[in-house]
Amino acid sequence: MAPLVAVKQDFITLMNTLNIAGKAYNSRLLVGTGKYKDFAQTRAAIDASGAEIITVAIRRTNIGQNTGEPSLLDFLPPEKFTYLPNTAGCYSADDAIRTLRLARELLDGHKLVKLEVLGDPTTLYPNMIETLKAAEVLVKDGFDVMVYCSDDPIIAKQLEEIGCCAIMPLASLIGSGMGILNPWNLQIIIDNAKVPVLVDAGVGTASDAAIAMELGCDGVLMNTAIATARNPILMASAMKKAIEAGRDAYLAGRMPKKLYSASPSSPTNGLIA
Amino acid sequence: MSTFIIVMQLIINGNLRNFDHPIPTVYALVTLLSLEGRRLAIEKNGAIVPRSLFTETPLNSGDKLEIVGAVGGG
């Protein structure tokens, strides 16, 4: 018989893995690989974050330039990290679908992808009509679709019904660092979802990530908050702790809020006066 | 003085490129561009060319090619 301590540890591990499309991950922090000073800093920050899933963009290869130069893949071997190719920069369902089919070929049949279809270059707000169209095609085509979306609970549910494997509403606009602006919508999305819900976009600092996790989010995806911090590696470490702290607080169950309690933490008897 | 006789034209990643010799296959182009061994995906005239078919996929003048790779992104 397994010692009780081991059983307890297994339970905690089970409770704490993030399960996406049939695979368990120990880290609930997903990170992007953009905006870093260089590949070495990218790798160092990702190591400090503990992230196992990392997003990458698909772009035209520079022809005839720097052919011998190292690539992102040299610093972040696909055998060590789970790549999450994204469709950042796509403004139509067709472009997003095309991009992810190329990504699948690029990554040897890799199925896990992040779908995002933008609607406006100034705000980078998602176009949910195009996102829904693309999600439908991609799911039918066999992709495991993690979908970036607005924080509309109805759209989120529709994306789940289409078959997306994770719903990823924004906390605030991409790259804004404005934090969790509508916790109540996120709460409704989380309460209604049977697939993982991850906050994607808008996190600015560690407390934002902790709040997302305390709400019951299954994970957080971020890039700018780490990459553009004065010290990205230290911020990556802060985010790792915030995700873990927020998750533990969610599992622990917070005390109810009340204006005052008249119930001090120290005994009321045995006072010397 | 040498004369450059255009034998083949390809649109690669949105740029028209002229070649003075034929490039028979996708594989030949990949080699010419010193991209062999790199992780990339190629679309020819809007259709993906699987890596396993590079050597047997012919190129014709006027073909549009997209050659993409993974880069840092959020």
Short mmCIF file of C-alpha atoms in Angstrom, two decimals:
data_model
loop_
_atom_site.label_atom_id
_atom_site.label_comp_id
_atom_site.label_asym_id
_atom_site.label_seq_id
_atom_site.Cartn_x
_atom_site.Cartn_y
_atom_site.Cartn_z
CA MET A 1 0.00 0.00 0.00
CA ALA A 2 1.30 3.42 -0.85
CA PRO A 3 2.18 5.56 2.13
CA LEU A 4 -0.48 8.12 2.94
CA VAL A 5 1.89 11.00 2.29
CA ALA A 6 2.48 9.74 -1.24
CA VAL A 7 -1.25 9.34 -1.89
CA LYS A 8 -1.83 12.86 -0.63
CA GLN A 9 0.93 14.14 -2.89
CA ASP A 10 -0.58 12.34 -5.90
CA PHE A 11 -3.92 13.95 -5.15
CA ILE A 12 -2.36 17.37 -4.92
CA THR A 13 -0.49 16.77 -8.17
CA LEU A 14 -3.68 15.65 -9.88
CA MET A 15 -5.55 18.68 -8.60
CA ASN A 16 -2.81 20.92 -9.84
CA THR A 17 -2.15 19.70 -13.33
CA LEU A 18 -3.56 21.69 -16.19
CA ASN A 19 -5.17 19.25 -18.60
CA ILE A 20 -5.48 20.41 -22.19
CA ALA A 21 -6.50 18.18 -25.08
CA GLY A 22 -5.62 15.03 -23.17
CA LYS A 23 -2.22 16.13 -21.92
CA ALA A 24 -1.34 17.14 -18.35
CA TYR A 25 0.91 20.10 -17.65
CA ASN A 26 2.44 21.00 -14.31
CA SER A 27 2.64 24.70 -15.05
CA ARG A 28 -0.47 26.84 -15.37
CA LEU A 29 1.54 29.69 -16.82
CA LEU A 30 1.78 29.84 -20.61
CA VAL A 31 4.10 32.38 -22.11
CA GLY A 32 4.75 34.06 -25.41
CA THR A 33 8.18 34.32 -27.00
CA GLY A 34 7.92 37.80 -28.54
CA LYS A 35 9.40 41.19 -27.66
CA TYR A 36 12.53 39.89 -25.92
CA LYS A 37 15.97 41.44 -26.38
CA ASP A 38 17.39 38.24 -27.87
CA PHE A 39 16.87 34.48 -27.89
CA ALA A 40 19.08 33.96 -24.83
CA GLN A 41 16.90 36.30 -22.78
CA THR A 42 13.78 34.62 -24.17
CA ARG A 43 15.05 31.25 -22.99
CA ALA A 44 16.17 32.53 -19.58
CA ALA A 45 12.80 34.18 -18.94
CA ILE A 46 10.89 31.09 -20.02
CA ASP A 47 13.03 28.90 -17.77
CA ALA A 48 12.35 31.28 -14.86
CA SER A 49 8.62 31.20 -15.60
CA GLY A 50 8.51 27.40 -15.48
CA ALA A 51 6.17 27.47 -18.48
CA GLU A 52 5.81 24.28 -20.50
CA ILE A 53 3.60 25.68 -23.25
CA ILE A 54 5.05 28.55 -25.29
CA THR A 55 3.43 30.45 -28.10
CA VAL A 56 5.20 31.14 -31.39
CA ALA A 57 4.22 33.13 -34.44
CA ILE A 58 4.40 31.92 -38.04
CA ARG A 59 6.08 34.37 -40.38
CA ARG A 60 7.74 34.54 -43.76
CA THR A 61 11.34 33.35 -43.62
CA ASN A 62 13.99 35.93 -44.47
CA ILE A 63 15.31 34.83 -47.82
CA GLY A 64 19.00 35.22 -48.49
CA GLN A 65 19.66 36.88 -45.15
CA ASN A 66 21.45 35.48 -42.14
CA THR A 67 20.87 31.92 -43.23
CA GLY A 68 23.43 30.65 -40.74
CA GLU A 69 21.96 32.55 -37.81
CA PRO A 70 20.41 30.63 -34.92
CA SER A 71 16.66 30.46 -34.84
CA LEU A 72 14.13 30.52 -32.03
CA LEU A 73 13.92 26.75 -32.27
CA ASP A 74 17.61 26.37 -31.44
CA PHE A 75 17.04 28.13 -28.13
CA LEU A 76 13.67 26.57 -27.40
CA PRO A 77 13.82 23.00 -28.66
CA PRO A 78 10.37 21.69 -29.60
CA GLU A 79 11.25 18.43 -27.84
CA LYS A 80 11.49 20.27 -24.51
CA PHE A 81 8.58 22.71 -24.80
CA THR A 82 5.05 22.34 -26.12
CA TYR A 83 4.79 24.79 -28.98
CA LEU A 84 1.57 26.69 -29.34
CA PRO A 85 1.64 28.28 -32.80
CA ASN A 86 -0.65 31.30 -32.91
CA THR A 87 -2.41 33.32 -35.55
CA ALA A 88 -1.45 36.72 -34.17
CA GLY A 89 -1.77 39.35 -36.84
CA CYS A 90 -4.54 37.54 -38.73
CA TYR A 91 -7.66 39.59 -39.44
CA SER A 92 -9.79 36.96 -41.19
CA ALA A 93 -10.82 33.37 -40.58
CA ASP A 94 -9.18 32.34 -43.86
CA ASP A 95 -5.80 33.83 -42.93
CA ALA A 96 -5.91 32.20 -39.52
CA ILE A 97 -6.79 28.79 -40.94
CA ARG A 98 -4.07 29.06 -43.57
CA THR A 99 -1.49 30.09 -40.96
CA LEU A 100 -2.28 27.18 -38.67
CA ARG A 101 -2.19 24.65 -41.49
CA LEU A 102 1.30 25.91 -42.31
CA ALA A 103 2.17 25.65 -38.61
CA ARG A 104 1.00 22.06 -38.53
CA GLU A 105 3.25 21.23 -41.47
CA LEU A 106 6.12 23.17 -39.90
CA LEU A 107 5.82 21.31 -36.62
CA ASP A 108 5.37 17.82 -38.05
CA GLY A 109 1.64 17.41 -37.62
CA HIS A 110 1.39 19.25 -34.29
CA LYS A 111 -2.31 19.79 -33.49
CA LEU A 112 -2.38 22.13 -30.47
CA VAL A 113 -2.82 25.71 -31.65
CA LYS A 114 -3.87 29.14 -30.46
CA LEU A 115 -6.50 30.77 -32.63
CA GLU A 116 -6.80 34.52 -32.52
CA VAL A 117 -8.46 36.65 -35.16
CA LEU A 118 -8.10 40.35 -34.62
CA GLY A 119 -10.67 42.95 -35.52
CA ASP A 120 -8.86 46.24 -35.18
CA PRO A 121 -5.16 47.18 -35.43
CA THR A 122 -5.35 49.91 -32.78
CA THR A 123 -6.94 47.95 -29.95
CA LEU A 124 -6.14 44.43 -31.20
CA TYR A 125 -9.62 43.54 -30.03
CA PRO A 126 -10.65 40.11 -31.34
CA ASN A 127 -13.17 39.72 -34.16
CA MET A 128 -15.41 37.05 -32.70
CA ILE A 129 -17.46 36.47 -35.88
CA GLU A 130 -14.31 35.49 -37.79
CA THR A 131 -12.97 33.61 -34.75
CA LEU A 132 -16.10 31.46 -34.58
CA LYS A 133 -15.88 30.71 -38.32
CA ALA A 134 -12.22 29.74 -38.07
CA ALA A 135 -12.75 27.65 -34.92
CA GLU A 136 -15.42 25.60 -36.66
CA VAL A 137 -13.18 24.79 -39.63
CA LEU A 138 -10.10 24.09 -37.53
CA VAL A 139 -11.87 21.76 -35.08
CA LYS A 140 -13.33 19.80 -38.03
CA ASP A 141 -9.84 19.67 -39.52
CA GLY A 142 -8.55 17.91 -36.39
CA PHE A 143 -6.83 20.78 -34.59
CA ASP A 144 -6.90 21.16 -30.82
CA VAL A 145 -7.92 24.80 -30.67
CA MET A 146 -7.16 27.06 -27.73
CA VAL A 147 -9.10 30.16 -28.61
CA TYR A 148 -8.46 33.78 -27.73
CA CYS A 149 -11.76 35.59 -27.28
CA SER A 150 -13.61 38.53 -25.86
CA ASP A 151 -15.00 38.07 -22.35
CA ASP A 152 -18.54 37.54 -23.63
CA PRO A 153 -19.94 34.47 -21.81
CA ILE A 154 -22.27 33.55 -24.67
CA ILE A 155 -19.51 33.58 -27.29
CA ALA A 156 -17.27 31.65 -24.90
CA LYS A 157 -19.93 28.96 -24.58
CA GLN A 158 -20.39 28.81 -28.35
CA LEU A 159 -16.65 28.31 -28.83
CA GLU A 160 -16.76 25.47 -26.32
CA GLU A 161 -19.73 23.91 -28.13
CA ILE A 162 -17.85 24.09 -31.43
CA GLY A 163 -15.22 21.94 -29.75
CA CYS A 164 -12.40 24.28 -28.72
CA CYS A 165 -10.20 22.60 -26.10
CA ALA A 166 -9.58 25.77 -24.08
CA ILE A 167 -11.32 29.13 -23.88
CA MET A 168 -9.01 32.11 -23.45
CA PRO A 169 -10.80 35.38 -22.78
CA LEU A 170 -8.90 38.62 -22.53
CA ALA A 171 -8.47 40.27 -19.14
CA SER A 172 -7.90 43.56 -20.97
CA LEU A 173 -6.48 44.49 -24.36
CA ILE A 174 -3.38 42.75 -25.75
CA GLY A 175 -0.21 44.42 -24.57
CA SER A 176 -2.08 46.92 -22.39
CA GLY A 177 -1.05 45.64 -18.97
CA MET A 178 -4.35 46.95 -17.66
CA GLY A 179 -5.06 43.83 -15.62
CA ILE A 180 -8.38 42.12 -14.92
CA LEU A 181 -11.00 44.67 -15.92
CA ASN A 182 -14.12 42.55 -15.77
CA PRO A 183 -13.73 39.80 -13.18
CA TRP A 184 -17.47 39.17 -13.19
CA ASN A 185 -17.61 38.20 -16.84
CA LEU A 186 -14.59 35.96 -16.35
CA GLN A 187 -16.38 34.40 -13.39
CA ILE A 188 -19.45 33.63 -15.50
CA ILE A 189 -17.29 32.13 -18.26
CA ILE A 190 -15.44 29.96 -15.73
CA ASP A 191 -18.66 28.85 -14.02
CA ASN A 192 -20.21 27.81 -17.35
CA ALA A 193 -17.21 26.11 -18.95
CA LYS A 194 -16.41 22.42 -18.99
CA VAL A 195 -13.06 23.00 -20.69
CA PRO A 196 -10.12 24.93 -19.24
CA VAL A 197 -10.48 28.71 -19.14
CA LEU A 198 -7.27 30.71 -19.36
CA VAL A 199 -6.87 34.44 -19.19
CA ASP A 200 -4.99 35.53 -22.29
CA ALA A 201 -3.89 39.14 -22.68
CA GLY A 202 -3.94 42.15 -20.41
CA VAL A 203 -2.01 40.89 -17.41
CA GLY A 204 0.42 43.61 -16.31
CA THR A 205 2.00 42.38 -13.13
CA ALA A 206 2.03 39.47 -10.71
CA SER A 207 -1.07 40.47 -8.75
CA ASP A 208 -3.13 40.43 -11.97
CA ALA A 209 -2.10 36.82 -12.57
CA ALA A 210 -2.92 35.92 -8.97
CA ILE A 211 -6.38 37.50 -9.26
CA ALA A 212 -7.09 35.52 -12.44
CA MET A 213 -6.16 32.30 -10.69
CA GLU A 214 -8.11 33.16 -7.54
CA LEU A 215 -11.18 33.62 -9.74
CA GLY A 216 -10.78 29.99 -10.76
CA CYS A 217 -9.02 30.36 -14.09
CA ASP A 218 -7.18 27.21 -15.09
CA GLY A 219 -4.19 29.16 -16.32
CA VAL A 220 -2.86 32.42 -17.68
CA LEU A 221 -1.15 33.16 -20.98
CA MET A 222 1.06 36.24 -21.12
CA ASN A 223 3.93 37.74 -23.04
CA THR A 224 4.31 41.50 -22.79
CA ALA A 225 4.11 41.64 -18.98
CA ILE A 226 7.25 39.52 -18.77
CA ALA A 227 9.12 40.57 -21.91
CA THR A 228 8.81 44.30 -21.36
CA ALA A 229 9.44 44.34 -17.60
CA ARG A 230 12.65 46.11 -16.63
CA ASN A 231 13.95 42.72 -15.56
CA PRO A 232 12.09 40.09 -17.59
CA ILE A 233 13.68 37.12 -15.85
CA LEU A 234 12.73 38.37 -12.39
CA MET A 235 9.21 39.15 -13.61
CA ALA A 236 8.95 35.65 -15.08
CA SER A 237 9.79 34.24 -11.66
CA ALA A 238 7.26 36.58 -10.01
CA MET A 239 4.56 35.42 -12.42
CA LYS A 240 5.32 31.76 -11.68
CA LYS A 241 4.84 32.40 -7.96
CA ALA A 242 1.72 34.48 -8.52
CA ILE A 243 0.11 31.72 -10.60
CA GLU A 244 0.94 29.14 -7.95
CA ALA A 245 -0.20 31.37 -5.09
CA GLY A 246 -3.44 32.27 -6.85
CA ARG A 247 -4.17 28.63 -7.66
CA ASP A 248 -3.52 27.54 -4.07
CA ALA A 249 -5.73 30.34 -2.74
CA TYR A 250 -8.51 29.28 -5.13
CA LEU A 251 -8.24 25.64 -3.98
CA ALA A 252 -7.99 26.67 -0.33
CA GLY A 253 -11.20 28.68 -0.56
CA ARG A 254 -11.03 32.23 0.67
CA MET A 255 -12.78 33.52 3.79
CA PRO A 256 -15.98 35.41 3.20
CA LYS A 257 -15.67 39.17 2.92
CA LYS A 258 -17.40 41.23 5.56
CA LEU A 259 -17.12 44.85 6.56
CA TYR A 260 -16.11 43.99 10.16
CA SER A 261 -16.18 40.81 12.17
CA ALA A 262 -16.13 41.49 15.92
CA SER A 263 -14.21 38.21 16.07
CA PRO A 264 -10.55 38.93 16.87
CA SER A 265 -7.91 36.38 15.95
CA SER A 266 -6.52 36.26 19.49
CA PRO A 267 -8.40 34.78 22.48
CA THR A 268 -10.66 37.20 24.32
CA ASN A 269 -10.10 35.50 27.68
CA GLY A 270 -6.90 35.43 29.74
CA LEU A 271 -6.23 39.10 29.19
CA ILE A 272 -4.07 40.54 31.99
CA ALA A 273 -6.31 43.51 32.49
CA MET B 1 29.86 42.17 -69.44
CA SER B 2 27.43 39.39 -68.76
CA THR B 3 23.82 39.27 -69.81
CA PHE B 4 21.17 37.97 -67.46
CA ILE B 5 18.59 36.02 -69.36
CA ILE B 6 15.47 35.42 -67.35
CA VAL B 7 14.65 31.76 -67.59
CA MET B 8 12.36 31.52 -64.61
CA GLN B 9 10.34 33.88 -62.45
CA LEU B 10 9.05 33.00 -59.01
CA ILE B 11 7.15 35.07 -56.49
CA ILE B 12 8.73 34.15 -53.18
CA ASN B 13 7.20 35.58 -50.02
CA GLY B 14 5.59 38.33 -52.05
CA ASN B 15 8.75 39.32 -53.98
CA LEU B 16 9.27 38.65 -57.67
CA ARG B 17 12.60 36.94 -58.25
CA ASN B 18 14.24 36.29 -61.57
CA PHE B 19 16.50 33.33 -62.22
CA ASP B 20 18.80 32.71 -65.17
CA HIS B 21 18.47 28.99 -64.86
CA PRO B 22 15.57 26.61 -64.30
CA ILE B 23 14.70 25.51 -60.79
CA PRO B 24 13.05 22.17 -61.33
CA THR B 25 11.63 21.38 -57.89
CA VAL B 26 10.78 22.85 -54.51
CA TYR B 27 13.78 21.00 -53.12
CA ALA B 28 16.05 22.68 -55.67
CA LEU B 29 14.76 26.07 -54.56
CA VAL B 30 15.26 25.26 -50.88
CA THR B 31 18.84 24.28 -51.64
CA LEU B 32 19.45 27.35 -53.78
CA LEU B 33 18.24 29.60 -50.96
CA SER B 34 20.47 27.77 -48.45
CA LEU B 35 17.44 26.76 -46.44
CA GLU B 36 18.00 23.02 -46.38
CA GLY B 37 17.83 21.52 -42.92
CA ARG B 38 15.89 24.48 -41.56
CA ARG B 39 12.48 23.93 -40.07
CA LEU B 40 10.07 25.59 -42.46
CA ALA B 41 6.79 25.11 -44.23
CA ILE B 42 6.11 25.90 -47.86
CA GLU B 43 2.97 26.78 -49.74
CA LYS B 44 2.94 26.65 -53.54
CA ASN B 45 0.13 28.59 -55.19
CA GLY B 46 -1.87 28.43 -51.97
CA ALA B 47 -1.45 24.71 -51.29
CA ILE B 48 0.90 23.30 -48.69
CA VAL B 49 3.75 21.20 -50.04
CA PRO B 50 4.57 18.51 -47.45
CA ARG B 51 8.27 18.32 -46.66
CA SER B 52 8.35 14.72 -47.85
CA LEU B 53 7.30 15.89 -51.32
CA PHE B 54 9.86 18.70 -51.81
CA THR B 55 11.99 16.62 -54.18
CA GLU B 56 9.10 15.61 -56.41
CA THR B 57 7.11 18.85 -56.48
CA PRO B 58 7.86 20.67 -59.75
CA LEU B 59 8.19 24.44 -60.03
CA ASN B 60 7.04 26.45 -63.01
CA SER B 61 7.68 30.03 -63.93
CA GLY B 62 5.08 32.25 -62.27
CA ASP B 63 4.55 30.02 -59.23
CA LYS B 64 3.81 31.81 -55.98
CA LEU B 65 5.63 30.44 -52.96
CA GLU B 66 5.29 31.20 -49.29
CA ILE B 67 8.16 30.00 -47.12
CA VAL B 68 7.47 30.37 -43.41
CA GLY B 69 9.09 29.54 -40.12
CA ALA B 70 8.41 29.92 -36.40
CA VAL B 71 9.41 33.21 -34.78
CA GLY B 72 8.96 34.77 -31.36
CA GLY B 73 5.39 35.85 -30.73
CA GLY B 74 2.71 36.12 -28.09
#
